[in-house]
Short mmCIF file of C-alpha atoms in Angstrom, two decimals:
data_model
loop_
_atom_site.label_atom_id
_atom_site.label_comp_id
_atom_site.label_asym_id
_atom_site.label_seq_id
_atom_site.Cartn_x
_atom_site.Cartn_y
_atom_site.Cartn_z
CA UNK A 1 -123.04 -67.47 -35.77
CA UNK A 2 -120.77 -70.46 -36.31
CA UNK A 3 -119.69 -72.77 -33.50
CA UNK A 4 -117.59 -75.93 -33.49
CA UNK A 5 -118.69 -78.74 -31.21
CA UNK A 6 -117.31 -82.27 -30.80
CA UNK A 7 -120.26 -84.63 -30.47
CA UNK A 8 -119.99 -87.01 -27.50
CA UNK A 9 -123.19 -89.00 -28.04
CA UNK A 10 -121.29 -91.98 -29.46
CA UNK A 11 -117.61 -92.94 -29.76
CA UNK A 12 -117.38 -91.62 -33.33
CA UNK A 13 -116.80 -88.04 -32.10
CA UNK A 14 -118.16 -86.04 -35.07
CA UNK A 15 -116.93 -82.47 -35.44
CA UNK A 16 -120.22 -80.64 -35.70
CA UNK A 17 -120.53 -77.05 -36.94
CA UNK A 18 -123.57 -75.27 -35.58
CA UNK A 19 -124.81 -72.22 -37.55
CA UNK A 20 -127.63 -69.79 -36.94
CA UNK A 21 -129.43 -68.09 -39.80
CA UNK A 22 -132.66 -66.09 -39.47
CA UNK A 23 -133.16 -67.50 -35.97
CA UNK A 24 -132.87 -71.11 -37.11
CA UNK A 25 -130.05 -73.42 -35.99
CA UNK A 26 -128.57 -75.88 -38.46
CA UNK A 27 -125.71 -78.36 -38.09
CA UNK A 28 -123.18 -79.83 -40.49
CA UNK A 29 -120.59 -82.52 -39.95
CA UNK A 30 -122.83 -84.70 -37.78
CA UNK A 31 -123.35 -88.26 -39.03
CA UNK A 32 -126.78 -88.65 -37.41
CA UNK A 33 -129.73 -86.74 -35.95
CA UNK A 34 -128.44 -87.17 -32.40
CA UNK A 35 -125.46 -85.01 -33.33
CA UNK A 36 -127.87 -82.31 -34.47
CA UNK A 37 -129.73 -82.25 -31.14
CA UNK A 38 -126.53 -82.43 -29.09
CA UNK A 39 -124.74 -79.83 -31.23
CA UNK A 40 -127.48 -77.21 -30.89
CA UNK A 41 -127.84 -77.77 -27.13
CA UNK A 42 -124.06 -77.59 -26.67
CA UNK A 43 -123.67 -74.46 -28.82
CA UNK A 44 -126.56 -72.57 -27.24
CA UNK A 45 -126.88 -73.66 -23.63
CA UNK A 46 -124.19 -76.17 -22.55
CA UNK A 47 -125.03 -78.04 -19.35
CA UNK A 48 -123.16 -80.55 -17.19
CA UNK A 49 -124.00 -82.88 -14.35
CA UNK A 50 -121.91 -81.66 -11.39
CA UNK A 51 -120.28 -84.14 -9.04
CA UNK A 52 -118.11 -83.18 -6.09
CA UNK A 53 -117.80 -83.91 -2.36
CA UNK A 54 -118.82 -81.97 0.74
CA UNK A 55 -117.54 -82.10 4.29
CA UNK A 56 -119.26 -84.60 6.60
CA UNK A 57 -118.79 -85.01 10.35
CA UNK A 58 -119.35 -88.17 12.34
CA UNK A 59 -119.05 -90.62 9.42
CA UNK A 60 -116.20 -93.08 8.88
CA UNK A 61 -114.71 -90.86 6.16
CA UNK A 62 -114.62 -87.02 6.05
CA UNK A 63 -116.17 -86.41 2.58
CA UNK A 64 -119.63 -87.21 1.21
CA UNK A 65 -120.02 -87.48 -2.59
CA UNK A 66 -122.81 -85.35 -4.07
CA UNK A 67 -124.35 -85.03 -7.54
CA UNK A 68 -126.73 -82.57 -9.18
CA UNK A 69 -130.24 -83.92 -9.75
CA UNK A 70 -130.07 -82.65 -13.36
CA UNK A 71 -127.46 -81.01 -15.62
CA UNK A 72 -126.49 -77.48 -14.52
CA UNK A 73 -125.54 -74.60 -16.84
CA UNK A 74 -121.82 -74.91 -17.52
CA UNK A 75 -121.24 -71.27 -16.58
CA UNK A 76 -122.78 -71.87 -13.13
CA UNK A 77 -120.58 -74.82 -12.12
CA UNK A 78 -118.06 -72.84 -10.06
CA UNK A 79 -120.81 -70.80 -8.40
CA UNK A 80 -122.38 -74.05 -7.17
CA UNK A 81 -118.95 -75.31 -6.07
CA UNK A 82 -118.57 -72.14 -3.96
CA UNK A 83 -121.96 -72.78 -2.32
CA UNK A 84 -121.00 -76.35 -1.51
CA UNK A 85 -117.63 -75.35 -0.01
CA UNK A 86 -119.59 -73.80 2.86
CA UNK A 87 -121.74 -76.89 3.50
CA UNK A 88 -120.99 -79.16 6.45
CA UNK A 89 -123.04 -82.34 6.92
CA UNK A 90 -123.48 -84.57 9.94
CA UNK A 91 -123.88 -88.34 9.60
CA UNK A 92 -126.10 -90.20 8.99
CA UNK A 93 -126.79 -89.14 5.42
CA UNK A 94 -128.86 -91.25 3.04
CA UNK A 95 -128.44 -91.69 -0.67
CA UNK A 96 -130.60 -89.26 -2.71
CA UNK A 97 -131.06 -87.01 0.35
CA UNK A 98 -131.16 -83.34 -0.70
CA UNK A 99 -127.96 -81.62 0.48
CA UNK A 100 -128.51 -78.22 -1.11
CA UNK A 101 -131.96 -77.46 -2.55
CA UNK A 102 -132.75 -75.38 -5.63
CA UNK A 103 -129.17 -74.20 -6.22
CA UNK A 104 -128.98 -70.64 -7.68
CA UNK A 105 -132.75 -70.80 -8.13
CA UNK A 106 -132.31 -73.32 -10.94
CA UNK A 107 -134.80 -75.82 -9.57
CA UNK A 108 -131.96 -78.33 -9.40
CA UNK A 109 -130.91 -79.94 -6.12
CA UNK A 110 -127.55 -81.28 -5.05
CA UNK A 111 -128.17 -84.74 -3.61
CA UNK A 112 -126.08 -87.25 -1.65
CA UNK A 113 -124.64 -90.03 -3.82
CA UNK A 114 -123.90 -92.39 -0.92
CA UNK A 115 -125.45 -93.60 2.31
CA UNK A 116 -123.10 -92.69 5.15
CA UNK A 117 -123.90 -94.10 8.56
CA UNK A 118 -122.84 -92.57 11.85
CA UNK A 119 -119.47 -93.94 12.89
CA UNK A 120 -119.77 -96.20 15.91
CA UNK A 121 -117.27 -95.52 18.66
CA UNK A 122 -115.07 -98.52 19.28
CA UNK B 1 -109.94 -126.31 8.42
CA UNK B 2 -112.88 -123.99 7.68
CA UNK B 3 -114.65 -124.96 4.46
CA UNK B 4 -116.62 -122.86 1.99
CA UNK B 5 -118.16 -123.90 -1.29
CA UNK B 6 -117.44 -120.61 -3.07
CA UNK B 7 -114.95 -117.96 -2.00
CA UNK B 8 -114.91 -114.67 -3.90
CA UNK B 9 -111.73 -112.62 -3.49
CA UNK B 10 -112.56 -108.92 -3.87
CA UNK B 11 -115.69 -106.91 -2.99
CA UNK B 12 -115.65 -104.48 -5.91
CA UNK B 13 -118.06 -104.43 -8.83
CA UNK B 14 -116.96 -107.83 -10.23
CA UNK B 15 -117.07 -109.66 -6.89
CA UNK B 16 -120.37 -108.11 -5.82
CA UNK B 17 -122.09 -108.87 -9.16
CA UNK B 18 -120.84 -112.46 -9.05
CA UNK B 19 -121.90 -112.98 -5.42
CA UNK B 20 -125.36 -111.48 -5.99
CA UNK B 21 -125.96 -113.55 -9.13
CA UNK B 22 -124.81 -116.76 -7.40
CA UNK B 23 -127.15 -116.21 -4.46
CA UNK B 24 -130.03 -115.39 -6.82
CA UNK B 25 -129.39 -118.76 -8.46
CA UNK B 26 -129.90 -120.40 -5.08
CA UNK B 27 -126.28 -120.96 -4.03
CA UNK B 28 -126.12 -120.67 -0.25
CA UNK B 29 -122.50 -121.26 0.75
CA UNK B 30 -120.67 -118.13 -0.44
CA UNK B 31 -117.98 -116.09 1.31
CA UNK B 32 -116.75 -112.76 -0.05
CA UNK B 33 -113.42 -111.37 1.13
CA UNK B 34 -112.65 -107.63 0.93
CA UNK B 35 -109.39 -105.95 1.93
CA UNK B 36 -110.80 -102.43 2.53
CA UNK B 37 -113.15 -101.41 5.35
CA UNK B 38 -116.13 -101.09 3.01
CA UNK B 39 -117.52 -102.88 -0.04
CA UNK B 40 -117.67 -101.29 -3.51
CA UNK B 41 -114.01 -101.25 -4.53
CA UNK B 42 -112.70 -98.51 -6.77
CA UNK B 43 -116.23 -97.19 -7.47
CA UNK B 44 -116.23 -95.53 -4.04
CA UNK B 45 -113.62 -93.02 -5.15
CA UNK B 46 -115.02 -92.53 -8.69
CA UNK B 47 -117.52 -89.85 -7.69
CA UNK B 48 -118.12 -88.69 -11.31
CA UNK B 49 -121.18 -89.83 -13.21
CA UNK B 50 -121.59 -91.92 -16.36
CA UNK B 51 -121.74 -95.38 -14.80
CA UNK B 52 -124.55 -97.84 -15.50
CA UNK B 53 -125.70 -96.65 -18.92
CA UNK B 54 -125.66 -100.20 -20.32
CA UNK B 55 -126.88 -102.16 -17.31
CA UNK B 56 -129.33 -99.74 -15.71
CA UNK B 57 -130.08 -97.44 -18.66
CA UNK B 58 -129.22 -94.37 -16.59
CA UNK B 59 -126.16 -92.40 -15.63
CA UNK B 60 -125.12 -93.03 -12.05
CA UNK B 61 -122.11 -91.82 -10.09
CA UNK B 62 -119.59 -94.47 -8.97
CA UNK B 63 -120.80 -94.52 -5.34
CA UNK B 64 -124.43 -94.76 -6.54
CA UNK B 65 -123.59 -97.72 -8.81
CA UNK B 66 -121.76 -99.38 -5.90
CA UNK B 67 -124.64 -98.70 -3.52
CA UNK B 68 -127.10 -100.56 -5.77
CA UNK B 69 -124.88 -103.62 -5.73
CA UNK B 70 -124.14 -103.34 -2.00
CA UNK B 71 -127.83 -102.89 -1.10
CA UNK B 72 -128.71 -106.05 -3.04
CA UNK B 73 -125.78 -107.89 -1.46
CA UNK B 74 -126.98 -106.95 2.04
CA UNK B 75 -130.57 -107.84 1.20
CA UNK B 76 -129.40 -111.29 0.03
CA UNK B 77 -127.52 -111.67 3.34
CA UNK B 78 -124.35 -113.00 1.75
CA UNK B 79 -121.52 -113.62 4.26
CA UNK B 80 -118.49 -111.36 3.90
CA UNK B 81 -115.35 -110.27 5.73
CA UNK B 82 -113.91 -106.73 5.60
CA UNK B 83 -110.34 -105.60 6.33
CA UNK B 84 -109.22 -109.04 5.23
CA UNK B 85 -106.05 -109.74 3.29
CA UNK B 86 -105.65 -112.97 1.36
CA UNK B 87 -102.02 -113.94 1.82
CA UNK B 88 -101.96 -117.03 -0.34
CA UNK B 89 -104.03 -119.33 -2.49
CA UNK B 90 -102.92 -122.77 -3.64
CA UNK B 91 -103.69 -125.01 -6.58
CA UNK B 92 -105.73 -127.13 -4.16
CA UNK B 93 -107.83 -124.04 -3.42
CA UNK B 94 -106.65 -123.50 0.13
CA UNK B 95 -106.89 -119.82 0.98
CA UNK B 96 -104.76 -118.23 3.70
CA UNK B 97 -106.41 -115.16 5.10
CA UNK B 98 -105.42 -112.52 7.62
CA UNK B 99 -108.25 -110.49 9.12
CA UNK B 100 -109.02 -108.73 12.43
CA UNK B 101 -110.28 -112.01 13.96
CA UNK B 102 -107.02 -113.76 13.20
CA UNK B 103 -105.07 -115.64 10.56
CA UNK B 104 -106.44 -118.94 9.25
CA UNK B 105 -107.02 -121.13 6.21
CA UNK B 106 -110.16 -121.91 4.24
CA UNK B 107 -110.64 -124.86 1.90
CA UNK B 108 -112.75 -123.71 -1.04
CA UNK B 109 -114.44 -125.76 -3.73
CA UNK B 110 -114.55 -122.79 -6.10
CA UNK B 111 -112.49 -119.59 -6.04
CA UNK B 112 -113.56 -116.50 -7.95
CA UNK B 113 -110.66 -114.10 -8.57
CA UNK B 114 -112.05 -110.54 -8.49
CA UNK B 115 -109.10 -108.55 -7.13
CA UNK B 116 -109.17 -105.77 -9.72
CA UNK B 117 -106.08 -103.93 -10.93
CA UNK B 118 -103.21 -101.77 -9.81
CA UNK B 119 -101.93 -98.57 -11.37
CA UNK B 120 -98.68 -98.44 -13.24
CA UNK B 121 -96.23 -96.27 -11.32
CA UNK B 122 -93.23 -94.04 -12.02
CA UNK B 123 -91.05 -97.14 -11.58
CA UNK B 124 -92.97 -98.98 -14.31
CA UNK B 125 -92.34 -96.25 -16.88
CA UNK B 126 -88.99 -95.08 -15.52
CA UNK B 127 -89.11 -91.30 -15.63
CA UNK B 128 -85.60 -90.00 -14.91
CA UNK B 129 -84.90 -87.20 -12.45
CA UNK B 130 -85.10 -86.45 -8.75
CA UNK B 131 -86.92 -88.70 -6.34
CA UNK B 132 -88.88 -85.86 -4.76
CA UNK B 133 -92.30 -85.69 -3.13
CA UNK B 134 -95.23 -84.80 -5.39
CA UNK B 135 -95.39 -87.65 -7.89
CA UNK B 136 -98.62 -89.61 -7.55
CA UNK B 137 -100.62 -92.07 -9.56
CA UNK B 138 -103.95 -90.55 -10.61
CA UNK B 139 -105.98 -93.11 -8.68
CA UNK B 140 -104.15 -92.46 -5.43
CA UNK B 141 -104.68 -88.70 -5.84
CA UNK B 142 -108.35 -89.47 -6.55
CA UNK B 143 -108.68 -91.49 -3.35
CA UNK B 144 -106.97 -88.77 -1.30
CA UNK B 145 -109.25 -86.06 -2.69
CA UNK B 146 -112.60 -87.85 -2.88
CA UNK B 147 -112.38 -90.04 0.21
CA UNK B 148 -109.97 -88.21 2.52
CA UNK B 149 -110.58 -84.64 1.33
CA UNK B 150 -106.87 -84.02 0.75
CA UNK B 151 -105.70 -82.11 -2.33
CA UNK B 152 -102.31 -83.38 -3.56
CA UNK B 153 -101.01 -80.14 -5.08
CA UNK B 154 -101.65 -76.65 -6.44
CA UNK B 155 -99.98 -76.64 -9.87
CA UNK B 156 -100.35 -80.04 -11.43
CA UNK B 157 -99.25 -81.75 -14.62
CA UNK B 158 -100.80 -85.04 -15.72
CA UNK B 159 -98.90 -87.65 -17.72
CA UNK B 160 -101.11 -90.02 -19.69
CA UNK B 161 -104.51 -89.37 -21.23
CA UNK B 162 -106.28 -92.44 -19.85
CA UNK B 163 -109.74 -91.81 -18.47
CA UNK B 164 -108.63 -91.60 -14.82
CA UNK B 165 -106.16 -88.85 -15.75
CA UNK B 166 -108.79 -86.88 -17.64
CA UNK B 167 -111.36 -87.27 -14.86
CA UNK B 168 -108.76 -86.09 -12.35
CA UNK B 169 -107.90 -83.05 -14.50
CA UNK B 170 -111.51 -81.87 -14.10
CA UNK B 171 -111.81 -82.94 -10.48
CA UNK B 172 -108.63 -81.10 -9.45
CA UNK B 173 -109.76 -77.99 -11.33
CA UNK B 174 -113.10 -78.03 -9.47
CA UNK B 175 -111.10 -78.45 -6.25
CA UNK B 176 -109.33 -75.18 -7.25
CA UNK B 177 -105.95 -76.60 -8.22
CA UNK B 178 -104.37 -75.44 -11.50
CA UNK B 179 -103.98 -78.26 -14.00
CA UNK B 180 -101.27 -77.00 -16.35
CA UNK B 181 -101.66 -79.69 -18.99
CA UNK B 182 -101.93 -83.34 -19.94
CA UNK B 183 -99.28 -85.12 -22.03
CA UNK B 184 -99.82 -88.32 -24.03
CA UNK B 185 -96.93 -90.20 -25.59
CA UNK B 186 -99.17 -91.69 -28.32
CA UNK B 187 -100.36 -89.55 -31.27
CA UNK B 188 -103.97 -90.07 -30.14
CA UNK B 189 -105.74 -89.85 -26.79
CA UNK B 190 -106.31 -92.97 -24.73
CA UNK B 191 -109.46 -91.61 -23.13
CA UNK B 192 -113.09 -91.54 -24.21
CA UNK B 193 -114.08 -88.57 -26.39
CA UNK B 194 -116.64 -87.41 -23.84
CA UNK B 195 -113.88 -87.15 -21.24
CA UNK B 196 -111.62 -85.16 -23.57
CA UNK B 197 -114.47 -82.72 -24.15
CA UNK B 198 -115.96 -82.51 -20.67
CA UNK B 199 -112.76 -82.75 -18.62
CA UNK B 200 -110.19 -80.89 -20.75
CA UNK B 201 -111.95 -78.62 -23.29
CA UNK B 202 -114.48 -77.40 -20.72
CA UNK B 203 -111.67 -76.04 -18.53
CA UNK B 204 -109.22 -75.05 -21.31
CA UNK B 205 -106.68 -77.65 -20.20
CA UNK B 206 -104.24 -78.35 -23.06
CA UNK B 207 -103.60 -81.93 -24.25
CA UNK B 208 -100.14 -82.46 -25.74
CA UNK B 209 -100.06 -85.52 -28.01
CA UNK B 210 -96.82 -87.36 -28.94
CA UNK B 211 -95.31 -85.78 -25.84
CA UNK B 212 -93.81 -87.16 -22.65
CA UNK B 213 -92.02 -86.13 -19.47
CA UNK B 214 -88.28 -86.77 -19.75
CA UNK B 215 -87.24 -85.41 -16.36
CA UNK B 216 -88.70 -84.51 -12.98
CA UNK B 217 -86.75 -81.87 -11.01
CA UNK B 218 -87.08 -80.88 -7.36
CA UNK B 219 -85.18 -80.94 -4.08
CA UNK B 220 -87.78 -81.94 -1.53
CA UNK B 221 -90.92 -81.30 -3.56
CA UNK B 222 -91.40 -81.37 -7.36
CA UNK B 223 -90.32 -77.98 -8.77
CA UNK B 224 -90.49 -78.58 -12.51
CA UNK B 225 -90.78 -81.15 -15.27
CA UNK B 226 -89.12 -81.35 -18.67
CA UNK B 227 -91.57 -81.99 -21.52
CA UNK B 228 -90.37 -83.42 -24.79
CA UNK B 229 -92.11 -84.31 -28.04
CA UNK B 230 -91.47 -87.83 -29.30
CA UNK B 231 -90.89 -89.15 -32.83
CA UNK B 232 -92.89 -91.94 -34.44
CA UNK B 233 -90.74 -94.50 -32.59
CA UNK B 234 -91.70 -92.79 -29.31
CA UNK B 235 -88.12 -91.54 -28.85
CA UNK B 236 -87.86 -88.09 -27.21
CA UNK B 237 -86.67 -85.36 -29.61
CA UNK B 238 -84.34 -83.47 -27.29
CA UNK B 239 -84.40 -80.24 -29.33
CA UNK B 240 -88.08 -79.87 -28.37
CA UNK B 241 -87.39 -80.06 -24.61
CA UNK B 242 -88.96 -77.37 -22.45
CA UNK B 243 -89.24 -76.91 -18.71
CA UNK B 244 -92.61 -76.40 -17.03
CA UNK B 245 -92.94 -75.28 -13.40
CA UNK B 246 -95.29 -77.47 -11.40
CA UNK B 247 -95.45 -78.77 -7.84
CA UNK B 248 -97.15 -82.06 -8.62
CA UNK B 249 -97.10 -84.77 -11.31
CA UNK B 250 -99.96 -87.23 -11.69
CA UNK B 251 -99.43 -90.44 -13.62
CA UNK B 252 -102.32 -91.94 -15.55
CA UNK B 253 -100.30 -94.46 -17.51
CA UNK B 254 -102.38 -97.58 -17.38
CA UNK B 255 -103.59 -100.32 -15.10
CA UNK B 256 -102.20 -103.81 -14.58
CA UNK B 257 -104.46 -106.68 -13.47
CA UNK B 258 -103.49 -107.60 -9.91
CA UNK B 259 -102.52 -111.26 -10.25
CA UNK B 260 -99.94 -111.64 -7.49
CA UNK B 261 -102.26 -114.13 -5.75
CA UNK B 262 -103.32 -115.89 -8.96
CA UNK B 263 -99.72 -116.67 -9.79
CA UNK B 264 -99.18 -118.22 -6.35
CA UNK B 265 -101.88 -120.73 -7.29
CA UNK B 266 -100.11 -121.46 -10.61
CA UNK B 267 -102.81 -119.72 -12.63
CA UNK B 268 -101.41 -119.15 -16.13
CA UNK B 269 -101.22 -115.50 -17.19
CA UNK B 270 -101.68 -114.06 -20.71
CA UNK B 271 -98.75 -111.76 -21.52
CA UNK B 272 -101.10 -109.52 -23.51
CA UNK B 273 -104.01 -109.01 -21.09
CA UNK B 274 -101.77 -109.52 -17.99
CA UNK B 275 -104.74 -111.50 -16.65
CA UNK B 276 -105.40 -115.25 -16.40
CA UNK B 277 -105.81 -117.33 -19.55
CA UNK B 278 -109.47 -118.36 -19.45
CA UNK B 279 -111.95 -120.42 -21.44
CA UNK B 280 -115.42 -119.35 -22.56
CA UNK B 281 -116.70 -120.07 -19.01
CA UNK B 282 -114.02 -117.64 -17.68
CA UNK B 283 -112.37 -120.56 -15.87
CA UNK B 284 -108.58 -120.49 -15.54
CA UNK B 285 -106.25 -123.44 -16.12
CA UNK B 286 -106.96 -124.52 -12.51
CA UNK B 287 -110.36 -126.28 -12.46
CA UNK B 288 -112.74 -124.43 -10.16
CA UNK B 289 -110.79 -121.15 -10.26
CA UNK B 290 -112.58 -118.42 -12.23
CA UNK B 291 -111.73 -114.77 -12.94
CA UNK B 292 -113.82 -111.66 -13.67
CA UNK B 293 -113.42 -107.90 -13.84
CA UNK B 294 -110.17 -105.97 -14.01
CA UNK B 295 -108.12 -108.88 -12.66
CA UNK B 296 -108.95 -110.68 -15.92
CA UNK B 297 -108.41 -107.76 -18.31
CA UNK B 298 -108.71 -103.98 -18.02
CA UNK B 299 -112.22 -102.67 -18.68
CA UNK B 300 -113.30 -99.18 -19.68
CA UNK B 301 -116.90 -99.57 -18.48
CA UNK B 302 -118.01 -100.92 -15.10
CA UNK B 303 -121.16 -102.34 -16.72
CA UNK B 304 -118.98 -104.86 -18.54
CA UNK B 305 -117.25 -105.74 -15.26
CA UNK B 306 -120.60 -106.50 -13.61
CA UNK B 307 -121.73 -108.56 -16.59
CA UNK B 308 -118.51 -110.56 -16.42
CA UNK B 309 -119.19 -111.26 -12.73
CA UNK B 310 -122.65 -112.53 -13.65
CA UNK B 311 -121.22 -114.71 -16.42
CA UNK B 312 -118.84 -116.30 -13.91
CA UNK B 313 -121.84 -116.99 -11.65
CA UNK B 314 -123.47 -118.97 -14.50
CA UNK B 315 -120.23 -120.87 -15.09
CA UNK B 316 -119.78 -121.68 -11.40
CA UNK B 317 -123.29 -123.15 -11.25
CA UNK B 318 -122.53 -125.37 -14.29
CA UNK B 319 -119.23 -126.39 -12.72
CA UNK B 320 -120.90 -127.33 -9.43
CA UNK B 321 -123.52 -129.33 -11.36
CA UNK B 322 -120.62 -131.53 -12.41
CA UNK B 323 -120.44 -130.46 -16.00
CA UNK B 324 -116.92 -131.31 -16.99
CA UNK B 325 -115.26 -128.96 -19.42
CA UNK B 326 -113.08 -131.34 -21.32
CA UNK B 327 -112.10 -130.08 -24.72
CA UNK B 328 -110.52 -126.65 -24.89
CA UNK B 329 -110.03 -125.16 -28.34
CA UNK B 330 -107.51 -122.28 -28.55
CA UNK B 331 -108.77 -118.84 -29.59
CA UNK B 332 -106.12 -116.80 -31.41
CA UNK B 333 -105.94 -113.06 -32.09
CA UNK B 334 -104.70 -112.02 -35.54
CA UNK B 335 -104.22 -108.73 -37.35
CA UNK B 336 -104.36 -105.42 -35.54
CA UNK B 337 -105.81 -106.79 -32.32
CA UNK B 338 -104.22 -106.12 -28.97
CA UNK B 339 -105.93 -109.13 -27.43
CA UNK B 340 -108.91 -111.42 -27.61
CA UNK B 341 -110.78 -112.92 -24.70
CA UNK B 342 -111.42 -115.77 -23.91
CA UNK B 343 -108.21 -117.49 -24.95
CA UNK B 344 -109.97 -120.88 -25.12
CA UNK B 345 -113.38 -122.09 -26.23
CA UNK B 346 -114.61 -125.08 -24.34
CA UNK B 347 -116.87 -127.26 -26.42
CA UNK B 348 -119.56 -127.61 -23.72
CA UNK B 349 -120.24 -123.86 -23.72
CA UNK B 350 -123.69 -122.80 -24.81
CA UNK B 351 -122.54 -119.32 -25.79
CA UNK B 352 -119.37 -117.48 -26.70
CA UNK B 353 -118.92 -113.80 -25.93
CA UNK B 354 -115.78 -112.55 -27.66
CA UNK B 355 -114.09 -109.43 -26.28
CA UNK B 356 -111.28 -107.65 -28.08
CA UNK B 357 -109.29 -104.44 -28.36
CA UNK B 358 -107.62 -102.95 -31.42
CA UNK B 359 -103.97 -101.88 -31.42
CA UNK B 360 -104.58 -98.47 -33.04
CA UNK B 361 -107.58 -96.32 -34.07
CA UNK B 362 -109.34 -97.70 -37.17
CA UNK B 363 -112.16 -95.88 -38.95
CA UNK B 364 -113.07 -98.96 -41.01
CA UNK B 365 -112.19 -102.64 -40.68
CA UNK B 366 -113.63 -106.14 -40.81
CA UNK B 367 -113.84 -108.58 -37.94
CA UNK B 368 -113.33 -112.07 -39.30
CA UNK B 369 -113.95 -115.16 -37.22
CA UNK B 370 -112.79 -118.47 -38.64
CA UNK B 371 -112.26 -122.02 -37.46
CA UNK B 372 -109.96 -124.61 -38.98
CA UNK B 373 -109.44 -122.40 -42.05
CA UNK B 374 -113.17 -121.80 -42.68
CA UNK B 375 -114.66 -118.32 -42.25
CA UNK B 376 -117.68 -118.38 -39.93
CA UNK B 377 -118.47 -114.68 -39.69
CA UNK B 378 -117.19 -111.52 -41.34
CA UNK B 379 -118.53 -108.22 -40.05
CA UNK B 380 -117.81 -104.64 -41.09
CA UNK B 381 -116.74 -102.47 -38.13
CA UNK B 382 -116.38 -98.68 -37.93
CA UNK B 383 -114.68 -96.27 -35.54
CA UNK B 384 -112.66 -98.73 -33.50
CA UNK B 385 -110.43 -97.26 -30.82
CA UNK B 386 -107.89 -98.93 -28.48
CA UNK B 387 -109.54 -97.32 -25.46
CA UNK B 388 -112.91 -98.92 -26.23
CA UNK B 389 -113.32 -102.64 -25.67
CA UNK B 390 -115.45 -104.33 -28.32
CA UNK B 391 -117.70 -107.31 -27.76
CA UNK B 392 -119.24 -109.83 -30.14
CA UNK B 393 -121.63 -112.62 -29.22
CA UNK B 394 -120.98 -115.45 -31.66
CA UNK B 395 -124.40 -116.71 -32.82
CA UNK B 396 -125.22 -120.19 -31.46
CA UNK B 397 -125.48 -121.76 -34.93
CA UNK B 398 -121.72 -121.36 -35.30
CA UNK B 399 -120.73 -123.01 -32.01
CA UNK B 400 -121.01 -126.55 -33.47
CA UNK B 401 -118.79 -125.53 -36.38
CA UNK B 402 -115.82 -124.71 -34.16
CA UNK B 403 -113.10 -127.31 -34.30
CA UNK B 404 -109.31 -127.40 -34.07
CA UNK B 405 -109.00 -123.65 -33.48
CA UNK B 406 -110.84 -120.34 -33.53
CA UNK B 407 -109.16 -117.34 -35.12
CA UNK B 408 -110.39 -113.80 -34.45
CA UNK B 409 -108.86 -111.44 -36.97
CA UNK B 410 -109.12 -107.74 -37.72
CA UNK B 411 -108.51 -107.17 -41.42
CA UNK B 412 -108.78 -104.25 -43.84
CA UNK B 413 -110.90 -106.04 -46.43
#
């Protein structure tokens, strides 16, 4: 197995080649050890922190920003988006409040990234 | 007339950091003025993560980074006004303000300019073609989507590879729009590598370098664009023209510091940074008027914006303690540098933080700092990129050796 990965750990942007031989992963093209760790993770099980918004009622704006509590498997991102499209919150919501627990059984929660108070009627 | 010791114009990351730091230094009489109906500025619409790595040693989303600053601001009980537009400021530091309670003037002792930046628009870059609906700046599209929940189009092309454009390419894809591609007129990307990888490569969105839009076509709504490769003088090569069907064009073609107000107060503007000319205390040519954040120069990291706000807080305290900044020594940029900040060193400063940007990507170079013909420091630098602001704290031992001028130069050897 040979896989090309651009390292994003620092601004240098090394082009890292990840190879697998006899069950062992090796990297070439990385200038430092961080590129080795990143390259193998990225080539074998890429993950991303997911940020998006969900609908909220009763707040001063109609969307509440949310973020995953940890990086999610890249292949699962759109599945989580689909889950969140069905979510509807009601203000107030507090920062770090769990919006969607244990998404896809991953142990990762989607949490609110903003405190949103109930809108006071004028 | 109402009087305030310190008036901060702008409640984004620069203004909040400055206000919080001033109050923590024991300054009581502060007033912060914000034009929107909430504090936090542009961070509120930047829902992606990656903020705060330098200042908080963790990756926060924009709203989370803002919330930290807002929570501290509220805890410190600093006075502020929302939905307030500053109409004018004068050299004498009289501020004219229009807010829901009315229109009035405030006499300030110190003004901190923290108004941020504006996006360059289609008018700024003059794309020919029809004047149809569907051409937006990336930041406006971001606000519509992330704050209002309104998606600007279904088939979208993005011009400019700045970070906002790249972030929006991913965001729009997750919002189930089709991002057809991103074009960049320069032969290299203007965004951070991590954004190229995580926003474009992750979703197979093509990036066309040395390419621009030469025409937008559409009757009521955008129907298509004409893409053209450019030569090394950035002139479109018409034989490469091709039409691409899209319903929306997003522009991510740079930010301009918002200095409409500064200029009314006769604050001198640097033609390179498009922000005020400042000394090492970040004070403008008008004594008692300071600038920080994107109004001073465009930043790529919010952490640096906050730090600049805190630096201004230090300077304001020195200014109020009647430390007169008398001698200003010019700081000049030489070699392949787009700009250097500050533009002046004032001899009473106890530190000098130099900020600079290169004109083109450089894998190896030397940063040379000299004064009156004598080299003070020469440092090897690697992997410099125009999209990444560099900083250098000049060691204190050299401050006494600065006289006549200070030259910051990027050289090859």
